[in-house]
Amino acid sequence: MRLEWARPGVVRATAHAYEFAAIVSAARLVAESASPEIPGEALEQLRQILDEYDAQAERLREAPSRVDSA
């Protein structure tokens, strides 16, 4: 995985699909079975991030496959 600043406040992450899948899977586990110590606002933000991830993943599934040449 590689992280870099795209601009102030924005991080660009380059990860293997399996690395990213592990992060999303862990986030879903927390969102679905969080302990009571986790603030409700944090859980709501996490759920919103997962909803956006689902929408973007669907967009990728529907788009023609494209691979940039390096």
PDB file of N, CA and C in Angstrom:
ATOM      1  N   MET A   1       0.854  -1.171   0.000  1.00  0.00           N
ATOM      2  CA  MET A   1       0.000   0.000   0.000  1.00  0.00           C
ATOM      3  C   MET A   1       0.895   1.227   0.000  1.00  0.00           C
ATOM      4  N   ARG A   2       0.431   2.248  -0.696  1.00  0.00           N
ATOM      5  CA  ARG A   2       1.177   3.504  -0.741  1.00  0.00           C
ATOM      6  C   ARG A   2       0.212   4.644  -0.460  1.00  0.00           C
ATOM      7  N   LEU A   3       0.609   5.544   0.433  1.00  0.00           N
ATOM      8  CA  LEU A   3      -0.182   6.732   0.747  1.00  0.00           C
ATOM      9  C   LEU A   3       0.632   7.966   0.397  1.00  0.00           C
ATOM     10  N   GLU A   4      -0.040   8.952  -0.161  1.00  0.00           N
ATOM     11  CA  GLU A   4       0.634  10.218  -0.467  1.00  0.00           C
ATOM     12  C   GLU A   4      -0.379  11.344  -0.376  1.00  0.00           C
ATOM     13  N   TRP A   5       0.129  12.535  -0.086  1.00  0.00           N
ATOM     14  CA  TRP A   5      -0.737  13.703  -0.038  1.00  0.00           C
ATOM     15  C   TRP A   5      -1.043  14.138  -1.460  1.00  0.00           C
ATOM     16  N   ALA A   6      -2.329  14.190  -1.818  1.00  0.00           N
ATOM     17  CA  ALA A   6      -2.746  14.708  -3.116  1.00  0.00           C
ATOM     18  C   ALA A   6      -2.790  16.236  -3.051  1.00  0.00           C
ATOM     19  N   ARG A   7      -3.271  16.736  -1.923  1.00  0.00           N
ATOM     20  CA  ARG A   7      -3.314  18.161  -1.592  1.00  0.00           C
ATOM     21  C   ARG A   7      -3.662  18.220  -0.103  1.00  0.00           C
ATOM     22  N   PRO A   8      -3.582  19.382   0.516  1.00  0.00           N
ATOM     23  CA  PRO A   8      -3.886  19.444   1.951  1.00  0.00           C
ATOM     24  C   PRO A   8      -5.271  18.863   2.275  1.00  0.00           C
ATOM     25  N   GLY A   9      -5.290  17.945   3.195  1.00  0.00           N
ATOM     26  CA  GLY A   9      -6.543  17.331   3.628  1.00  0.00           C
ATOM     27  C   GLY A   9      -7.018  16.182   2.765  1.00  0.00           C
ATOM     28  N   VAL A  10      -6.292  15.852   1.686  1.00  0.00           N
ATOM     29  CA  VAL A  10      -6.691  14.770   0.788  1.00  0.00           C
ATOM     30  C   VAL A  10      -5.521  13.807   0.627  1.00  0.00           C
ATOM     31  N   VAL A  11      -5.771  12.548   0.973  1.00  0.00           N
ATOM     32  CA  VAL A  11      -4.752  11.510   0.854  1.00  0.00           C
ATOM     33  C   VAL A  11      -5.107  10.607  -0.316  1.00  0.00           C
ATOM     34  N   ARG A  12      -4.124  10.303  -1.136  1.00  0.00           N
ATOM     35  CA  ARG A  12      -4.312   9.357  -2.242  1.00  0.00           C
ATOM     36  C   ARG A  12      -3.716   8.023  -1.785  1.00  0.00           C
ATOM     37  N   ALA A  13      -4.525   6.973  -1.899  1.00  0.00           N
ATOM     38  CA  ALA A  13      -4.077   5.641  -1.504  1.00  0.00           C
ATOM     39  C   ALA A  13      -4.020   4.749  -2.739  1.00  0.00           C
ATOM     40  N   THR A  14      -2.925   4.033  -2.874  1.00  0.00           N
ATOM     41  CA  THR A  14      -2.796   3.034  -3.926  1.00  0.00           C
ATOM     42  C   THR A  14      -2.621   1.704  -3.202  1.00  0.00           C
ATOM     43  N   ALA A  15      -3.551   0.805  -3.410  1.00  0.00           N
ATOM     44  CA  ALA A  15      -3.531  -0.469  -2.691  1.00  0.00           C
ATOM     45  C   ALA A  15      -3.918  -1.597  -3.627  1.00  0.00           C
ATOM     46  N   HIS A  16      -3.451  -2.777  -3.315  1.00  0.00           N
ATOM     47  CA  HIS A  16      -3.890  -3.971  -4.035  1.00  0.00           C
ATOM     48  C   HIS A  16      -5.359  -4.192  -3.667  1.00  0.00           C
ATOM     49  N   ALA A  17      -6.117  -4.742  -4.570  1.00  0.00           N
ATOM     50  CA  ALA A  17      -7.543  -4.974  -4.319  1.00  0.00           C
ATOM     51  C   ALA A  17      -7.770  -5.768  -3.036  1.00  0.00           C
ATOM     52  N   TYR A  18      -6.900  -6.729  -2.739  1.00  0.00           N
ATOM     53  CA  TYR A  18      -7.058  -7.525  -1.519  1.00  0.00           C
ATOM     54  C   TYR A  18      -6.823  -6.693  -0.266  1.00  0.00           C
ATOM     55  N   GLU A  19      -5.880  -5.764  -0.321  1.00  0.00           N
ATOM     56  CA  GLU A  19      -5.637  -4.890   0.833  1.00  0.00           C
ATOM     57  C   GLU A  19      -6.866  -4.014   1.086  1.00  0.00           C
ATOM     58  N   PHE A  20      -7.394  -3.449   0.020  1.00  0.00           N
ATOM     59  CA  PHE A  20      -8.546  -2.579   0.170  1.00  0.00           C
ATOM     60  C   PHE A  20      -9.769  -3.365   0.630  1.00  0.00           C
ATOM     61  N   ALA A  21      -9.931  -4.564   0.117  1.00  0.00           N
ATOM     62  CA  ALA A  21     -11.049  -5.415   0.533  1.00  0.00           C
ATOM     63  C   ALA A  21     -10.973  -5.724   2.028  1.00  0.00           C
ATOM     64  N   ALA A  22      -9.772  -5.941   2.538  1.00  0.00           N
ATOM     65  CA  ALA A  22      -9.608  -6.212   3.973  1.00  0.00           C
ATOM     66  C   ALA A  22     -10.019  -4.999   4.805  1.00  0.00           C
ATOM     67  N   ILE A  23      -9.657  -3.800   4.347  1.00  0.00           N
ATOM     68  CA  ILE A  23     -10.028  -2.578   5.068  1.00  0.00           C
ATOM     69  C   ILE A  23     -11.544  -2.397   5.066  1.00  0.00           C
ATOM     70  N   VAL A  24     -12.167  -2.573   3.917  1.00  0.00           N
ATOM     71  CA  VAL A  24     -13.625  -2.415   3.814  1.00  0.00           C
ATOM     72  C   VAL A  24     -14.338  -3.478   4.652  1.00  0.00           C
ATOM     73  N   SER A  25     -13.829  -4.695   4.621  1.00  0.00           N
ATOM     74  CA  SER A  25     -14.428  -5.773   5.401  1.00  0.00           C
ATOM     75  C   SER A  25     -14.368  -5.463   6.904  1.00  0.00           C
ATOM     76  N   ALA A  26     -13.235  -4.964   7.366  1.00  0.00           N
ATOM     77  CA  ALA A  26     -13.103  -4.599   8.778  1.00  0.00           C
ATOM     78  C   ALA A  26     -14.047  -3.450   9.129  1.00  0.00           C
ATOM     79  N   ALA A  27     -14.179  -2.490   8.236  1.00  0.00           N
ATOM     80  CA  ALA A  27     -15.099  -1.367   8.476  1.00  0.00           C
ATOM     81  C   ALA A  27     -16.535  -1.857   8.574  1.00  0.00           C
ATOM     82  N   ARG A  28     -16.915  -2.811   7.718  1.00  0.00           N
ATOM     83  CA  ARG A  28     -18.279  -3.361   7.778  1.00  0.00           C
ATOM     84  C   ARG A  28     -18.510  -4.082   9.107  1.00  0.00           C
ATOM     85  N   LEU A  29     -17.521  -4.827   9.560  1.00  0.00           N
ATOM     86  CA  LEU A  29     -17.642  -5.532  10.837  1.00  0.00           C
ATOM     87  C   LEU A  29     -17.888  -4.548  11.973  1.00  0.00           C
ATOM     88  N   VAL A  30     -17.132  -3.473  11.997  1.00  0.00           N
ATOM     89  CA  VAL A  30     -17.313  -2.454  13.037  1.00  0.00           C
ATOM     90  C   VAL A  30     -18.687  -1.799  12.915  1.00  0.00           C
ATOM     91  N   ALA A  31     -19.085  -1.442  11.695  1.00  0.00           N
ATOM     92  CA  ALA A  31     -20.367  -0.761  11.494  1.00  0.00           C
ATOM     93  C   ALA A  31     -21.549  -1.631  11.895  1.00  0.00           C
ATOM     94  N   GLU A  32     -21.419  -2.942  11.709  1.00  0.00           N
ATOM     95  CA  GLU A  32     -22.536  -3.848  11.987  1.00  0.00           C
ATOM     96  C   GLU A  32     -22.566  -4.377  13.415  1.00  0.00           C
ATOM     97  N   SER A  33     -21.422  -4.409  14.077  1.00  0.00           N
ATOM     98  CA  SER A  33     -21.396  -4.997  15.425  1.00  0.00           C
ATOM     99  C   SER A  33     -20.490  -4.201  16.355  1.00  0.00           C
ATOM    100  N   ALA A  34     -20.647  -2.905  16.330  1.00  0.00           N
ATOM    101  CA  ALA A  34     -19.801  -2.033  17.142  1.00  0.00           C
ATOM    102  C   ALA A  34     -20.144  -2.131  18.622  1.00  0.00           C
ATOM    103  N   SER A  35     -19.118  -1.972  19.423  1.00  0.00           N
ATOM    104  CA  SER A  35     -19.334  -1.951  20.869  1.00  0.00           C
ATOM    105  C   SER A  35     -19.961  -0.612  21.254  1.00  0.00           C
ATOM    106  N   PRO A  36     -20.606  -0.570  22.402  1.00  0.00           N
ATOM    107  CA  PRO A  36     -21.286   0.666  22.837  1.00  0.00           C
ATOM    108  C   PRO A  36     -20.343   1.844  23.068  1.00  0.00           C
ATOM    109  N   GLU A  37     -19.032   1.574  23.215  1.00  0.00           N
ATOM    110  CA  GLU A  37     -18.089   2.681  23.460  1.00  0.00           C
ATOM    111  C   GLU A  37     -17.872   3.549  22.227  1.00  0.00           C
ATOM    112  N   ILE A  38     -18.181   3.037  21.054  1.00  0.00           N
ATOM    113  CA  ILE A  38     -17.950   3.808  19.833  1.00  0.00           C
ATOM    114  C   ILE A  38     -19.061   4.852  19.693  1.00  0.00           C
ATOM    115  N   PRO A  39     -18.680   6.117  19.580  1.00  0.00           N
ATOM    116  CA  PRO A  39     -19.689   7.182  19.474  1.00  0.00           C
ATOM    117  C   PRO A  39     -20.598   6.999  18.258  1.00  0.00           C
ATOM    118  N   GLY A  40     -21.862   7.318  18.433  1.00  0.00           N
ATOM    119  CA  GLY A  40     -22.836   7.189  17.362  1.00  0.00           C
ATOM    120  C   GLY A  40     -22.467   7.995  16.127  1.00  0.00           C
ATOM    121  N   GLU A  41     -21.867   9.178  16.331  1.00  0.00           N
ATOM    122  CA  GLU A  41     -21.471  10.014  15.196  1.00  0.00           C
ATOM    123  C   GLU A  41     -20.399   9.321  14.357  1.00  0.00           C
ATOM    124  N   ALA A  42     -19.475   8.641  15.022  1.00  0.00           N
ATOM    125  CA  ALA A  42     -18.415   7.923  14.305  1.00  0.00           C
ATOM    126  C   ALA A  42     -19.001   6.764  13.508  1.00  0.00           C
ATOM    127  N   LEU A  43     -19.944   6.056  14.095  1.00  0.00           N
ATOM    128  CA  LEU A  43     -20.591   4.954  13.377  1.00  0.00           C
ATOM    129  C   LEU A  43     -21.381   5.459  12.177  1.00  0.00           C
ATOM    130  N   GLU A  44     -22.063   6.574  12.341  1.00  0.00           N
ATOM    131  CA  GLU A  44     -22.821   7.138  11.222  1.00  0.00           C
ATOM    132  C   GLU A  44     -21.884   7.554  10.093  1.00  0.00           C
ATOM    133  N   GLN A  45     -20.767   8.164  10.431  1.00  0.00           N
ATOM    134  CA  GLN A  45     -19.803   8.553   9.409  1.00  0.00           C
ATOM    135  C   GLN A  45     -19.241   7.317   8.698  1.00  0.00           C
ATOM    136  N   LEU A  46     -18.940   6.272   9.450  1.00  0.00           N
ATOM    137  CA  LEU A  46     -18.445   5.035   8.862  1.00  0.00           C
ATOM    138  C   LEU A  46     -19.482   4.426   7.923  1.00  0.00           C
ATOM    139  N   ARG A  47     -20.727   4.436   8.326  1.00  0.00           N
ATOM    140  CA  ARG A  47     -21.798   3.901   7.463  1.00  0.00           C
ATOM    141  C   ARG A  47     -21.943   4.722   6.185  1.00  0.00           C
ATOM    142  N   GLN A  48     -21.788   6.028   6.285  1.00  0.00           N
ATOM    143  CA  GLN A  48     -21.851   6.874   5.092  1.00  0.00           C
ATOM    144  C   GLN A  48     -20.684   6.570   4.148  1.00  0.00           C
ATOM    145  N   ILE A  49     -19.508   6.354   4.700  1.00  0.00           N
ATOM    146  CA  ILE A  49     -18.341   6.006   3.884  1.00  0.00           C
ATOM    147  C   ILE A  49     -18.580   4.676   3.178  1.00  0.00           C
ATOM    148  N   LEU A  50     -19.131   3.711   3.893  1.00  0.00           N
ATOM    149  CA  LEU A  50     -19.412   2.406   3.279  1.00  0.00           C
ATOM    150  C   LEU A  50     -20.491   2.513   2.202  1.00  0.00           C
ATOM    151  N   ASP A  51     -21.498   3.345   2.423  1.00  0.00           N
ATOM    152  CA  ASP A  51     -22.520   3.566   1.390  1.00  0.00           C
ATOM    153  C   ASP A  51     -21.898   4.164   0.134  1.00  0.00           C
ATOM    154  N   GLU A  52     -21.004   5.127   0.317  1.00  0.00           N
ATOM    155  CA  GLU A  52     -20.329   5.743  -0.836  1.00  0.00           C
ATOM    156  C   GLU A  52     -19.423   4.728  -1.533  1.00  0.00           C
ATOM    157  N   TYR A  53     -18.746   3.905  -0.741  1.00  0.00           N
ATOM    158  CA  TYR A  53     -17.916   2.842  -1.331  1.00  0.00           C
ATOM    159  C   TYR A  53     -18.785   1.915  -2.187  1.00  0.00           C
ATOM    160  N   ASP A  54     -19.928   1.502  -1.662  1.00  0.00           N
ATOM    161  CA  ASP A  54     -20.821   0.609  -2.411  1.00  0.00           C
ATOM    162  C   ASP A  54     -21.275   1.255  -3.720  1.00  0.00           C
ATOM    163  N   ALA A  55     -21.602   2.540  -3.671  1.00  0.00           N
ATOM    164  CA  ALA A  55     -22.032   3.239  -4.890  1.00  0.00           C
ATOM    165  C   ALA A  55     -20.898   3.313  -5.907  1.00  0.00           C
ATOM    166  N   GLN A  56     -19.696   3.609  -5.441  1.00  0.00           N
ATOM    167  CA  GLN A  56     -18.556   3.700  -6.357  1.00  0.00           C
ATOM    168  C   GLN A  56     -18.163   2.326  -6.900  1.00  0.00           C
ATOM    169  N   ALA A  57     -18.260   1.296  -6.075  1.00  0.00           N
ATOM    170  CA  ALA A  57     -17.958  -0.065  -6.554  1.00  0.00           C
ATOM    171  C   ALA A  57     -18.949  -0.486  -7.624  1.00  0.00           C
ATOM    172  N   GLU A  58     -20.207  -0.122  -7.452  1.00  0.00           N
ATOM    173  CA  GLU A  58     -21.219  -0.430  -8.464  1.00  0.00           C
ATOM    174  C   GLU A  58     -20.910   0.311  -9.764  1.00  0.00           C
ATOM    175  N   ARG A  59     -20.498   1.565  -9.644  1.00  0.00           N
ATOM    176  CA  ARG A  59     -20.120   2.349 -10.824  1.00  0.00           C
ATOM    177  C   ARG A  59     -18.974   1.669 -11.571  1.00  0.00           C
ATOM    178  N   LEU A  60     -17.992   1.163 -10.836  1.00  0.00           N
ATOM    179  CA  LEU A  60     -16.862   0.462 -11.475  1.00  0.00           C
ATOM    180  C   LEU A  60     -17.318  -0.819 -12.162  1.00  0.00           C
ATOM    181  N   ARG A  61     -18.234  -1.541 -11.538  1.00  0.00           N
ATOM    182  CA  ARG A  61     -18.726  -2.789 -12.144  1.00  0.00           C
ATOM    183  C   ARG A  61     -19.447  -2.527 -13.460  1.00  0.00           C
ATOM    184  N   GLU A  62     -20.135  -1.394 -13.548  1.00  0.00           N
ATOM    185  CA  GLU A  62     -20.903  -1.071 -14.740  1.00  0.00           C
ATOM    186  C   GLU A  62     -20.059  -0.437 -15.847  1.00  0.00           C
ATOM    187  N   ALA A  63     -18.909   0.144 -15.481  1.00  0.00           N
ATOM    188  CA  ALA A  63     -18.064   0.828 -16.454  1.00  0.00           C
ATOM    189  C   ALA A  63     -17.205  -0.176 -17.218  1.00  0.00           C
ATOM    190  N   PRO A  64     -16.879   0.148 -18.464  1.00  0.00           N
ATOM    191  CA  PRO A  64     -15.961  -0.719 -19.203  1.00  0.00           C
ATOM    192  C   PRO A  64     -14.613  -0.775 -18.492  1.00  0.00           C
ATOM    193  N   SER A  65     -13.975  -1.897 -18.525  1.00  0.00           N
ATOM    194  CA  SER A  65     -12.679  -2.072 -17.876  1.00  0.00           C
ATOM    195  C   SER A  65     -11.642  -1.192 -18.562  1.00  0.00           C
ATOM    196  N   ARG A  66     -10.850  -0.505 -17.758  1.00  0.00           N
ATOM    197  CA  ARG A  66      -9.809   0.372 -18.312  1.00  0.00           C
ATOM    198  C   ARG A  66      -8.562   0.223 -17.451  1.00  0.00           C
ATOM    199  N   VAL A  67      -7.443   0.014 -18.080  1.00  0.00           N
ATOM    200  CA  VAL A  67      -6.167  -0.097 -17.378  1.00  0.00           C
ATOM    201  C   VAL A  67      -5.233   0.933 -17.979  1.00  0.00           C
ATOM    202  N   ASP A  68      -4.695   1.805 -17.107  1.00  0.00           N
ATOM    203  CA  ASP A  68      -3.743   2.802 -17.585  1.00  0.00           C
ATOM    204  C   ASP A  68      -2.411   2.135 -17.879  1.00  0.00           C
ATOM    205  N   SER A  69      -1.771   2.534 -18.951  1.00  0.00           N
ATOM    206  CA  SER A  69      -0.430   2.024 -19.231  1.00  0.00           C
ATOM    207  C   SER A  69       0.578   2.914 -18.526  1.00  0.00           C
ATOM    208  N   ALA A  70       1.558   2.283 -17.919  1.00  0.00           N
ATOM    209  CA  ALA A  70       2.554   3.057 -17.159  1.00  0.00           C
ATOM    210  C   ALA A  70       3.854   3.134 -17.891  1.00  0.00           C
TER     211      ALA A  70
END
